[in-house]
Coordinates of C-alpha atoms in Angstrom, one line a residue:
Chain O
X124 CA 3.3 29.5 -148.5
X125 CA 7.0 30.7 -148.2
X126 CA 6.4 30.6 -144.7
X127 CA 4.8 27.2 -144.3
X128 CA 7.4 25.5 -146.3
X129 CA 10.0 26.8 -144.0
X130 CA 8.4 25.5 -140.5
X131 CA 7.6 22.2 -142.5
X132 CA 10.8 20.1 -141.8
X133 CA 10.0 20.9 -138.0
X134 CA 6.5 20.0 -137.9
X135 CA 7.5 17.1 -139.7
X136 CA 10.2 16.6 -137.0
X137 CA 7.5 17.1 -134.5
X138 CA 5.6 14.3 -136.0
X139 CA 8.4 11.5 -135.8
X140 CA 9.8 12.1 -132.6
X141 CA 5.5 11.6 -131.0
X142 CA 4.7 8.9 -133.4
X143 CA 8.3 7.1 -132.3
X144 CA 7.5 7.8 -128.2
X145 CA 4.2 6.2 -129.1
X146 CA 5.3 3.2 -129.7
X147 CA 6.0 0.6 -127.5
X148 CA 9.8 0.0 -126.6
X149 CA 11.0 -2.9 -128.0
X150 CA 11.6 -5.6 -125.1
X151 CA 15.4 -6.0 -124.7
X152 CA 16.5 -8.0 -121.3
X153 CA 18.8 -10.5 -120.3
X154 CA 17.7 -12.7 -117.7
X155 CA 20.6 -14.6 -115.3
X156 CA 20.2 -17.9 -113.4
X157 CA 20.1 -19.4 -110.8
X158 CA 16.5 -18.2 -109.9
X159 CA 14.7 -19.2 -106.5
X160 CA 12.2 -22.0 -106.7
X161 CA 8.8 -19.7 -106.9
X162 CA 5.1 -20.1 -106.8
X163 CA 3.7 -19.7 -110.6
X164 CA 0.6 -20.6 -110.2
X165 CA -1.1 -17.6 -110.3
X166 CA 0.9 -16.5 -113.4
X167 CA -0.5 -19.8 -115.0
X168 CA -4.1 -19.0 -114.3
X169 CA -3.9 -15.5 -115.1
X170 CA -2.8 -16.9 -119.0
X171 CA -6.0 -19.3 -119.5
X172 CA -7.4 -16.8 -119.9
X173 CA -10.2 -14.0 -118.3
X174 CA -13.6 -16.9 -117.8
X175 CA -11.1 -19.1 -116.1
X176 CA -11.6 -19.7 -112.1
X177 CA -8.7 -19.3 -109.7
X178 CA -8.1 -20.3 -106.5
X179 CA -5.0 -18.8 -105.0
X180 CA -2.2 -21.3 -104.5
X181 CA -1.4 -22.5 -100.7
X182 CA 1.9 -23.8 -101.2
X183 CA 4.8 -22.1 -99.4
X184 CA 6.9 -20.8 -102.5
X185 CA 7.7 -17.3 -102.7
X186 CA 5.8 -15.4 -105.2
X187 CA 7.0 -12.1 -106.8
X188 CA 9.3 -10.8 -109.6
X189 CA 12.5 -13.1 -110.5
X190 CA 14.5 -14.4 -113.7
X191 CA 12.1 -18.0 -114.0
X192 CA 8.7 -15.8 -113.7
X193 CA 10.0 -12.8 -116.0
X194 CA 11.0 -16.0 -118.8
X195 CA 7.4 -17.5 -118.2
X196 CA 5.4 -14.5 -118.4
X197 CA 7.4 -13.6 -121.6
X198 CA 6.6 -17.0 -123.4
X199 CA 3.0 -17.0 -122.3
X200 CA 2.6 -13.7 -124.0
X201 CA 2.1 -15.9 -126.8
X202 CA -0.4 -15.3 -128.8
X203 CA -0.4 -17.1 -132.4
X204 CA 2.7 -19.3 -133.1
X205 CA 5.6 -20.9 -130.3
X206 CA 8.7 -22.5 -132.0
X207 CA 10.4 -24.0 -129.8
X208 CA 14.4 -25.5 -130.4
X209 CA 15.5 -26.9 -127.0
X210 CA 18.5 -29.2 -126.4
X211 CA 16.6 -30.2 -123.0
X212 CA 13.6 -29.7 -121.8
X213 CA 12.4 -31.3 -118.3
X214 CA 10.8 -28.6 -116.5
X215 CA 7.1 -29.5 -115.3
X216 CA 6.5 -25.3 -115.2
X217 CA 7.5 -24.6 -118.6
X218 CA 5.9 -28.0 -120.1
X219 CA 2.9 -26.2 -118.5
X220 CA 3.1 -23.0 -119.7
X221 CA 3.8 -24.6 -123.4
X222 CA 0.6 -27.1 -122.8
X223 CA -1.9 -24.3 -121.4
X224 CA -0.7 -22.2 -124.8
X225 CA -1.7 -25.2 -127.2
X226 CA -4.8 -25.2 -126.0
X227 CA -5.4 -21.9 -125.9
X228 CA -4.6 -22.0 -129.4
X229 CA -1.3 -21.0 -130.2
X230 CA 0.4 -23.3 -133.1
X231 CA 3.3 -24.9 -130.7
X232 CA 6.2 -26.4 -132.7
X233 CA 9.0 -28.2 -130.9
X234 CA 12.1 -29.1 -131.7
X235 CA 14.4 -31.3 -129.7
X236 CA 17.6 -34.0 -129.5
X237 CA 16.9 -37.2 -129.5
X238 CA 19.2 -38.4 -126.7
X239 CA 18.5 -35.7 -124.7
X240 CA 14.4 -36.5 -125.1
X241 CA 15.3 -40.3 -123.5
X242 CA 16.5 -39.5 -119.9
X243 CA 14.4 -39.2 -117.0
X244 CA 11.9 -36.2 -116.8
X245 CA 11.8 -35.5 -120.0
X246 CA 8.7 -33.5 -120.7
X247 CA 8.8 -34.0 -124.6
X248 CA 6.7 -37.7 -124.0
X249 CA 3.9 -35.7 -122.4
X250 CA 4.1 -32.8 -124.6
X251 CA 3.2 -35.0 -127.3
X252 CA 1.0 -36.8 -125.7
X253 CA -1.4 -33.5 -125.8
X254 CA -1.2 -33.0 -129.2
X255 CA 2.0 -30.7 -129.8
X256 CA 4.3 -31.5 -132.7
X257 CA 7.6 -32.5 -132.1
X258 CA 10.5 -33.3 -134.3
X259 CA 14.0 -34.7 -133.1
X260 CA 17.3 -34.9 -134.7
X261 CA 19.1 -38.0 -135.9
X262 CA 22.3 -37.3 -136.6
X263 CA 25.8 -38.0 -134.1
X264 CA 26.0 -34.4 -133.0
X265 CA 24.0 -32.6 -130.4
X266 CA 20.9 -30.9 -131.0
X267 CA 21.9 -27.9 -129.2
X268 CA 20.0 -24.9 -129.2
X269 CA 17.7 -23.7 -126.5
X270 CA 15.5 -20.8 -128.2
X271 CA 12.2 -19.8 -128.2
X272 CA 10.5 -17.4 -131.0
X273 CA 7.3 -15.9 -129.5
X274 CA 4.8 -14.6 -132.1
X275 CA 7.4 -14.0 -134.9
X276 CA 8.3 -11.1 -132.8
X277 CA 10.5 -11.9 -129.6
X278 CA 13.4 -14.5 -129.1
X279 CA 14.5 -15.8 -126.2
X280 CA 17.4 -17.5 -126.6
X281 CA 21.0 -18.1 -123.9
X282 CA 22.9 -20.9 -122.6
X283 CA 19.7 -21.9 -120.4
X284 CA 18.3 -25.3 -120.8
X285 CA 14.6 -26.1 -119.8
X286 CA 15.5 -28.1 -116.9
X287 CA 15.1 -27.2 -113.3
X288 CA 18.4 -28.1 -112.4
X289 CA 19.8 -25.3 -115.2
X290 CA 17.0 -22.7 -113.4
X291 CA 17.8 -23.5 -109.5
X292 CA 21.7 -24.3 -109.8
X293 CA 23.5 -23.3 -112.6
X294 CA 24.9 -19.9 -113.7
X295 CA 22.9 -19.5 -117.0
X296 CA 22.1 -16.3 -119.2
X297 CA 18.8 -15.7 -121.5
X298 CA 18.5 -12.9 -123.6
X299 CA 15.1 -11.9 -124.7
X300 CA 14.5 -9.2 -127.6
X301 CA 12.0 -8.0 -129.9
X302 CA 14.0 -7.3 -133.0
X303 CA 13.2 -8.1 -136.6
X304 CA 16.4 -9.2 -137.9
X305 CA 18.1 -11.5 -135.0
X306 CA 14.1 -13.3 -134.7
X307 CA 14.5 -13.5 -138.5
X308 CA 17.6 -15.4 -138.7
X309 CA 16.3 -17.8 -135.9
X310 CA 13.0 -18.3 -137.4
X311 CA 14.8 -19.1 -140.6
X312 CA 17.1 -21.9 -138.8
X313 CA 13.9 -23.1 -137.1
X314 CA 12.1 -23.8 -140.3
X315 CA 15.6 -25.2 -142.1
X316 CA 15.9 -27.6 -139.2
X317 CA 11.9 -28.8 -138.9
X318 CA 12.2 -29.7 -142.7
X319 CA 15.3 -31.7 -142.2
X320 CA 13.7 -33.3 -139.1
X321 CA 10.5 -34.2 -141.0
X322 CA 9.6 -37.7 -139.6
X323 CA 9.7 -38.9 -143.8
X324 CA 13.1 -38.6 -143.3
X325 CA 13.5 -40.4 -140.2
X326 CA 15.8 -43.6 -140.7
X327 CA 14.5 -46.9 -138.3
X328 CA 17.1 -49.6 -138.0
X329 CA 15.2 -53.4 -137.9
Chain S
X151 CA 16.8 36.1 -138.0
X152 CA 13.1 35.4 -138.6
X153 CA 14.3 33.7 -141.5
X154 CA 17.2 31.9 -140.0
X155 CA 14.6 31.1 -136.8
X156 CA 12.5 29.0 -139.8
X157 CA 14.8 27.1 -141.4
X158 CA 17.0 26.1 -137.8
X159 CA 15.0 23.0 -137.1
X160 CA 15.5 21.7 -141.0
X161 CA 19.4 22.3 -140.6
X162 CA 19.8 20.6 -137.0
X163 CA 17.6 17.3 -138.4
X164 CA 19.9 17.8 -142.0
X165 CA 22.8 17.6 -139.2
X166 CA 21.4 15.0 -137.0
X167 CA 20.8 12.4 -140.1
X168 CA 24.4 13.0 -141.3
X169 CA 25.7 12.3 -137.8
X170 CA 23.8 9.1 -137.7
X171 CA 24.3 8.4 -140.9
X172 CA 28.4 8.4 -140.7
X173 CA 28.2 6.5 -137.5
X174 CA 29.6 2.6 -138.4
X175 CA 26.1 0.6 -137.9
X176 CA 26.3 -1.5 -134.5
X177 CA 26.8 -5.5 -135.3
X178 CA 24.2 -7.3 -134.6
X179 CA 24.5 -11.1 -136.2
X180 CA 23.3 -14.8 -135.7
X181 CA 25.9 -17.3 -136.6
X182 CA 24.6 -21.0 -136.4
X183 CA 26.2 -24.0 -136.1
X184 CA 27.8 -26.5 -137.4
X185 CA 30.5 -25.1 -139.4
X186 CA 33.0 -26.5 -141.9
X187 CA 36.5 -26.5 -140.9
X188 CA 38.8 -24.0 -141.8
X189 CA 41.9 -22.9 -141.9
X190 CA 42.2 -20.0 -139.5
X191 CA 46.5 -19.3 -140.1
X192 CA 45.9 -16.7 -141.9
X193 CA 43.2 -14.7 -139.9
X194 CA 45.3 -15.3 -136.8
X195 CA 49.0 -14.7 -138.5
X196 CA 47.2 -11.4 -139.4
X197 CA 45.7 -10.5 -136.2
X198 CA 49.1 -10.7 -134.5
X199 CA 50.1 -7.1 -136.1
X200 CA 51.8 -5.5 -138.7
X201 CA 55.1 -6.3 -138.2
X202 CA 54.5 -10.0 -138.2
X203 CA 56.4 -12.3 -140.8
X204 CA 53.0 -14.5 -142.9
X205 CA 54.2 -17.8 -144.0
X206 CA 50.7 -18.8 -146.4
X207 CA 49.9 -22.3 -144.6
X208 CA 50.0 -25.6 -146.7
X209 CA 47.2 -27.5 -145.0
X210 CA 44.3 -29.0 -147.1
X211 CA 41.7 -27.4 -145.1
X212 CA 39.3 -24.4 -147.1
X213 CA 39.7 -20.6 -146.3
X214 CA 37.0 -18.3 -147.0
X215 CA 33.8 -17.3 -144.3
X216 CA 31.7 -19.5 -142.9
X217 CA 30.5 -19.2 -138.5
X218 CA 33.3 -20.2 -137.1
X219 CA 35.8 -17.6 -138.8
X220 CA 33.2 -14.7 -138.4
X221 CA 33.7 -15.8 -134.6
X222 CA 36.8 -15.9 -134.5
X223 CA 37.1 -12.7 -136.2
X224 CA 34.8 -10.4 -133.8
X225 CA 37.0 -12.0 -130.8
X226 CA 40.2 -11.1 -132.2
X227 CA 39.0 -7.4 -133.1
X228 CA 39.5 -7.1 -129.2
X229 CA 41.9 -4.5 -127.9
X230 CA 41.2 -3.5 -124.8
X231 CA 40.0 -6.1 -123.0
X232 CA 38.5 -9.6 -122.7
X233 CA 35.7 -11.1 -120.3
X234 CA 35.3 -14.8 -121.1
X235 CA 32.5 -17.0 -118.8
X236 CA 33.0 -20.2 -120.5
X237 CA 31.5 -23.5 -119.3
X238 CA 33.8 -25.9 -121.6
X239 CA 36.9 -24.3 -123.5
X240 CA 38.7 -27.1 -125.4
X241 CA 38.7 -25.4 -129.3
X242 CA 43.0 -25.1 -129.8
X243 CA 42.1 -22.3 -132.4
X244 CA 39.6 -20.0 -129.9
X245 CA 42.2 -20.7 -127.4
X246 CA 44.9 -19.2 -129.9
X247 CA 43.6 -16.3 -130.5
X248 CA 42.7 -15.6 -126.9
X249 CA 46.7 -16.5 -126.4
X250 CA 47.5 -13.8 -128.8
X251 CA 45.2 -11.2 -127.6
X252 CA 47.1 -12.1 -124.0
X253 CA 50.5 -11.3 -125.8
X254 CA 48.8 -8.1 -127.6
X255 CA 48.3 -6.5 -124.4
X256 CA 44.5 -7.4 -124.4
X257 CA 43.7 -7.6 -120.3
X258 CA 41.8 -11.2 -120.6
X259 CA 39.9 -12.5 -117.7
X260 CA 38.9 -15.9 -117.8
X261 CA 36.0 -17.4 -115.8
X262 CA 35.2 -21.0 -116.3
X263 CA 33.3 -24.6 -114.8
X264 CA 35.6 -26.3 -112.3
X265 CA 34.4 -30.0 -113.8
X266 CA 34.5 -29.2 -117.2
X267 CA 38.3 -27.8 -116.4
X268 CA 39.3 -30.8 -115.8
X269 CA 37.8 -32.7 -119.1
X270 CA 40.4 -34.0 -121.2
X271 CA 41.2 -31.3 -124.0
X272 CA 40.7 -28.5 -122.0
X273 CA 42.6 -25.3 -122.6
X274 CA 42.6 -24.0 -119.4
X275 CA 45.6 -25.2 -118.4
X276 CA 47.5 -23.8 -121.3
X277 CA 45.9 -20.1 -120.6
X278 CA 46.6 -20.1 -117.0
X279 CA 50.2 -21.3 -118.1
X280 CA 50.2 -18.4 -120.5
X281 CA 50.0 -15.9 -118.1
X282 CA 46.5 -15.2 -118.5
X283 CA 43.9 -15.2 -115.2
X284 CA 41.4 -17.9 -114.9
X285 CA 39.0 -18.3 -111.6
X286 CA 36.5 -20.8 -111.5
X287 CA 33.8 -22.1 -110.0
X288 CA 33.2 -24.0 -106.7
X289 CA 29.6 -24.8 -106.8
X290 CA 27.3 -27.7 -107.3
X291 CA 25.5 -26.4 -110.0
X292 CA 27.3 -25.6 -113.2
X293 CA 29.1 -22.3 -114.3
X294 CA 27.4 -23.0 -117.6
X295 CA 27.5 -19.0 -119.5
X296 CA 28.9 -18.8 -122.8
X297 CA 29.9 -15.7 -123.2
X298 CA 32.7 -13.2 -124.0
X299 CA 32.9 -9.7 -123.6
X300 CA 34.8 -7.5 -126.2
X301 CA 36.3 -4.1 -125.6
X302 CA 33.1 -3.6 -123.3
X303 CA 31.6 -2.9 -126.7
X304 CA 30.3 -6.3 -128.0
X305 CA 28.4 -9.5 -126.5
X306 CA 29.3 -12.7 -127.9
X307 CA 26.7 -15.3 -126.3
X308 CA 24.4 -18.3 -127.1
X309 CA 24.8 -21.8 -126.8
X310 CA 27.6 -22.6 -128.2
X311 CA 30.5 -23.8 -125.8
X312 CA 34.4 -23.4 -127.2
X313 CA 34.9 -27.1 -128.1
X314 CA 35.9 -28.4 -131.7
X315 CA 32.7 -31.2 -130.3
X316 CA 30.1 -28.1 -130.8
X317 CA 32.0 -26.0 -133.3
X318 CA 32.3 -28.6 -136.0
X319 CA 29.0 -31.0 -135.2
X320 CA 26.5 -29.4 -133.1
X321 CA 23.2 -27.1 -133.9
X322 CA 24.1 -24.3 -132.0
X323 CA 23.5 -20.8 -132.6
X324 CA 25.9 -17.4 -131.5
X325 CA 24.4 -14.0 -130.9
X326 CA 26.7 -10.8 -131.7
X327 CA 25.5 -7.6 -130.8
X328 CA 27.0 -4.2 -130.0
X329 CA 24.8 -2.9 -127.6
X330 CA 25.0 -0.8 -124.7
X331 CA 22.6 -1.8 -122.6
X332 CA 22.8 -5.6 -123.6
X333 CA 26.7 -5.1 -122.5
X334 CA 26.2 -3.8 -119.7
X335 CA 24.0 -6.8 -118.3
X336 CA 26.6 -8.8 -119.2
X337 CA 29.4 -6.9 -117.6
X338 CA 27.7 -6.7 -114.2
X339 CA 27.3 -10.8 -114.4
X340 CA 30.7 -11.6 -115.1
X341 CA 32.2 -9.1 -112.4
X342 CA 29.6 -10.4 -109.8
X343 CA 30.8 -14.2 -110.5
X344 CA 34.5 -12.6 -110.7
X345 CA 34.2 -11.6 -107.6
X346 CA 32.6 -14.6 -106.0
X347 CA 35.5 -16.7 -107.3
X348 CA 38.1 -14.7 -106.2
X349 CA 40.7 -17.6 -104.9
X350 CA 40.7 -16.0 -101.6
X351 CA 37.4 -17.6 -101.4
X352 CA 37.9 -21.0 -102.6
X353 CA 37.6 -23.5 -99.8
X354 CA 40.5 -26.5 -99.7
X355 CA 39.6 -29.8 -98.4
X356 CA 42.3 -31.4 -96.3

């Protein structure tokens, strides 16, 4: 017994450090813009789903690894609940990728400014138009925010706003990580904000 | 020593849990916005050492914590050095305490958006004047990051740009995290786009 006790911190050492290599790393990446314009199509079929038929795209975009595709294959990991908070959001890719995850299921939320949601392109029109709740601010201040929560799990969040201009020209950052605490505190200011944006407490002028 | 031999691995994880016990937890914080303003004289009287003469300041405005003074503390706990890539930096108070880390020896580099330069309020101007070095952009697309760099030790990013505008009325959010790795991403961006705008490269049209 004497002896037993004595090698039982290390075995129990032992134990941790295989159970802690077992696990998955935690996802931690920052993603910088501009990225090239790129083929996602097959990335988009691939996340209907296994039944689904593909046809492989003839258009002359590159394909391959780069910042957009690495942020799209990261939000179509989705596989329950999408929040979405996002100052701007015009880009027929993403609007895709967040369309093809409704209907595969996932409870999509959006959250967006209201004068942003009025120019040209804006993809939060069509959005709701297949099903997806949205909620808008009303107040005099910018809804600013452009942060994704991915399963309660991963946040992407950065300067980047959904737009292609913001993905093909501009010098943008997104971080992306799986940790409890930071997806926490942006989950909580998610569900602060879609309370305060409930449509009950919209105000409409005559 | 068959004794020692069994009760080694018990005394190096004893030691190894003491060690990482001791060690000052990384920060790693959300701070969202809007905040209330403050009054930041005395967190920036106190930052500027301890020989300096504190006057307690007479304006209205409430002390105490809130987003914007947690900001402003974690930038002026800089001293080393100082990457900013700032689209928009009008806020008189961020720009003050950048000013004093300038004076405290703190090597500031400041990147920034040639439009948004040359907005009205910008403190650009008064940095360069200062002494400290700014290079900007000469692109279509926007020099749109948000970030600063502290010590090489901590990220400060989000969406948040320096303006009294977003500080005071916007939903934004700020990420802080001490993280090596996270850093480092950010490190290698800003002394790519350092590079890139060195004014030996800026093009002057007749």
């Amino acid at each position: 017994w004497a002896g037993l006790a004595a090698v039982a911190p290390a075995l129990a050492l032992a134990l941790a450090v295989s159970v802690w290599r077992r696990r998955p790393r935690p996802v931690r990446e920052v993603l910088f813009f501009p990225s090239q314009p790129v083929c996602t199509e097959a990335l988009l079929s691939e996340a209907v789903g296994p039944g689904a038929v593909t046809r492989p795209c003839r258009c002359p975009l590159p394909r391959g690894d780069c910042s957009f595709s690495r942020l799209l294959r990261h939000l179509l990991s989705a596989r329950r609940s999408l929040e979405l908070c996002l100052f701007a959001f015009s880009s027929p890719q993403l609007a895709q990728a967040v369309q093809l995850l409704h209907r595969r299921g996932v409870r999509v939320r959006v959250v967006t400014d209201a004068q942003s949601m009025e120019t040209r392109g804006s993809q939060i029109g069509l959005l709701r138009h297949a099903g997806i709740q949205v909620r808008h601010d009303q107040e005099s201040g910018y809804m600013h925010h452009k942060f994704a929560v991915v399963d309660r799990r991963m946040i992407i969040t950065g300067s980047l706003n959904w737009t292609t201009q913001a993905i093909q020209n501009n010098r943008e950052n997104v971080v992306v990580v799986e940790d409890h605490e930071i997806v926490k505190a942006f989950l909580d200011e998610f569900e602060r904000i879609w309370e305060e944006y409930d449509p009950r407490n919209y105000i409409f002028f005559p």
